[in-house]
PDB file of C-alpha atoms in Angstrom:
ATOM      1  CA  UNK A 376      97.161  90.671 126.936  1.00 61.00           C
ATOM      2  CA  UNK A 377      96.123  90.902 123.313  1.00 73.00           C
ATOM      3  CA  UNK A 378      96.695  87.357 121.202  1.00 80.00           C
ATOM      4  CA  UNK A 379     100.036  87.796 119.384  1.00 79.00           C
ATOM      5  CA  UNK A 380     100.360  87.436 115.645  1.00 78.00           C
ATOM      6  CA  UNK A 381     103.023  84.594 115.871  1.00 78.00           C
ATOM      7  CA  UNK A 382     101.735  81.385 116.451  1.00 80.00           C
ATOM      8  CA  UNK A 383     103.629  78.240 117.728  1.00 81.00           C
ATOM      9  CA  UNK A 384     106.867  77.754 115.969  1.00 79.00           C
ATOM     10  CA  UNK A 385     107.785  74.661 113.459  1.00 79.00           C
ATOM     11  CA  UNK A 386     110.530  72.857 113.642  1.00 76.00           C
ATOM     12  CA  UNK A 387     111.811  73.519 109.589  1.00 76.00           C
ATOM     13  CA  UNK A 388     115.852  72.527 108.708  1.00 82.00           C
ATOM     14  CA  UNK A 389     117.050  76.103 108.759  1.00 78.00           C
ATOM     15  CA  UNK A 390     119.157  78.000 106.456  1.00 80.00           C
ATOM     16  CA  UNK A 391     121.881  79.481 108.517  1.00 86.00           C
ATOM     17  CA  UNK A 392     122.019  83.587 108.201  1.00 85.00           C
ATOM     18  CA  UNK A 393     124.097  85.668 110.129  1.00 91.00           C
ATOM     19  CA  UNK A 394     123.318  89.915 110.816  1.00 91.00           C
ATOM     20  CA  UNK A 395     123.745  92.146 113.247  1.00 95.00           C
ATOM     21  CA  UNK A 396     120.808  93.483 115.696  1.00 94.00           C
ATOM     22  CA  UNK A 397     120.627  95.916 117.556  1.00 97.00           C
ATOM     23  CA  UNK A 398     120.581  95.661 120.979  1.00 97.00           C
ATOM     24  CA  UNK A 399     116.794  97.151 121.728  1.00 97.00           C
ATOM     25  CA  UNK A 400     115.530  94.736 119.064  1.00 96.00           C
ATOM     26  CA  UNK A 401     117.143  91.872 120.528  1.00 96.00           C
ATOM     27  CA  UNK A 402     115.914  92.891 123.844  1.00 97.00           C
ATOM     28  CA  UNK A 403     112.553  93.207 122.704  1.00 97.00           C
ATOM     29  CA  UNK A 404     112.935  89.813 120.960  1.00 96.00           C
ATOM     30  CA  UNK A 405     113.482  88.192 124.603  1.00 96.00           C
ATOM     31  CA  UNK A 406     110.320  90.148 125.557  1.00 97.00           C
ATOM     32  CA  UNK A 407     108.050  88.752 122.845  1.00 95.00           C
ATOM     33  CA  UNK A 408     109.915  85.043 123.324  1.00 95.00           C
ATOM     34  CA  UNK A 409     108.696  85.105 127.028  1.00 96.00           C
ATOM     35  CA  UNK A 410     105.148  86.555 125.981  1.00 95.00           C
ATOM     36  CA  UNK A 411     104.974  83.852 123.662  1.00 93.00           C
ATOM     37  CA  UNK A 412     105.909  81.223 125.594  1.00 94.00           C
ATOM     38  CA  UNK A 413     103.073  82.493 128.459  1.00 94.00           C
ATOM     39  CA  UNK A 414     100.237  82.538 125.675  1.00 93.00           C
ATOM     40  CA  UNK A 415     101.140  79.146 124.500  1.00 90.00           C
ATOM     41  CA  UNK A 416     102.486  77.360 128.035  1.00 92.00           C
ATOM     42  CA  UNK A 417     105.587  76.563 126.417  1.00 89.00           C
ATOM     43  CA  UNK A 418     109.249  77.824 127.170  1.00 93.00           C
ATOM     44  CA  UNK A 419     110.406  81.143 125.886  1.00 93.00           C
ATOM     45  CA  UNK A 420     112.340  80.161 122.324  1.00 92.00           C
ATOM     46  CA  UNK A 421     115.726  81.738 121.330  1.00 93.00           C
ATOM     47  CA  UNK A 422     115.680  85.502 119.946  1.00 92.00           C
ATOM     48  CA  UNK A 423     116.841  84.081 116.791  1.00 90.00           C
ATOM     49  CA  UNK A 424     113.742  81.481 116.501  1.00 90.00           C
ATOM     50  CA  UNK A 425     111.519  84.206 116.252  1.00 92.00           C
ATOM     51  CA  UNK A 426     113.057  86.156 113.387  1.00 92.00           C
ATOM     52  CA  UNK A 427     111.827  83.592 111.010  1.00 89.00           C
ATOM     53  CA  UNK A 428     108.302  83.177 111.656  1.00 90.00           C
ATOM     54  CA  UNK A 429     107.986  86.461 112.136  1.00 93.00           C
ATOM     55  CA  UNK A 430     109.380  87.619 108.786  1.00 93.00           C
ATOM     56  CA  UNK A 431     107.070  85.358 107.382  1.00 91.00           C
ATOM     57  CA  UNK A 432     103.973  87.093 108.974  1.00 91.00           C
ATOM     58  CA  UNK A 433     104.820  90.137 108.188  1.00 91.00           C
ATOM     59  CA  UNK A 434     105.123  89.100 104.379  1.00 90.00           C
ATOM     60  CA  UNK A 435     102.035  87.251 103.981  1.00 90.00           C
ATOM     61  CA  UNK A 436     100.323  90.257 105.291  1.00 90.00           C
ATOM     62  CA  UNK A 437     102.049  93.176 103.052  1.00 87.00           C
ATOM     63  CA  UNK A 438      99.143  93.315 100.718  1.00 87.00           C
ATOM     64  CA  UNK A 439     101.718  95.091  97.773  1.00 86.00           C
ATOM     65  CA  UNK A 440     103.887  92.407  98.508  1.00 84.00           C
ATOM     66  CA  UNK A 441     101.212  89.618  97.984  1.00 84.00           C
ATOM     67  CA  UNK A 442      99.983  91.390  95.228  1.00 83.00           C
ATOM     68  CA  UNK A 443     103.147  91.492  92.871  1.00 84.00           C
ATOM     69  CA  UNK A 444     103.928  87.491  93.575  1.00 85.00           C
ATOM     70  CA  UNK A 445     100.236  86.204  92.219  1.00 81.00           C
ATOM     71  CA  UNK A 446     101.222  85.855  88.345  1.00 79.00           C
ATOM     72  CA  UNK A 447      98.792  87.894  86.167  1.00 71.00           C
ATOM     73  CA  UNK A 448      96.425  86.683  83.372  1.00 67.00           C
ATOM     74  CA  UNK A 449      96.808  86.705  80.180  1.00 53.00           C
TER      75      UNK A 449
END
């Protein structure tokens, strides 16, 4: 297998948010849990864990994204 783009997760004081997924996400969040937890030798982590980190990836990587938070010169 390919190394994922999640990394180990931190232990942070969370922010509690509540929504609705649907069930082929969720089940494909217990996939990627167990995949993670074979890449790093740990134990799979809680759908919800993952939502986080992963969020997080995915906007430090949206180049338009990244692009209109640096403050412009001037």
């Amino acid at each position: 297998m390919n190394k994922l783009k999640l990394g180990p997760l931190e232990d942070e004081t969370p922010v509690k948010v509540s929504l609705d997924l649907p069930a082929g996400l969720h089940r494909d969040l217990v996939a990627y849990a167990q995949a993670l937890a074979a890449e790093t030798g740990g134990k799979a982590a809680e759908p919800a864990r993952l939502v986080a980190p992963m969020l997080a990836r995915f906007m430090a990587t949206d180049r338009a994204f990244v692009r209109g938070r640096k403050p412009r010169g001037g």
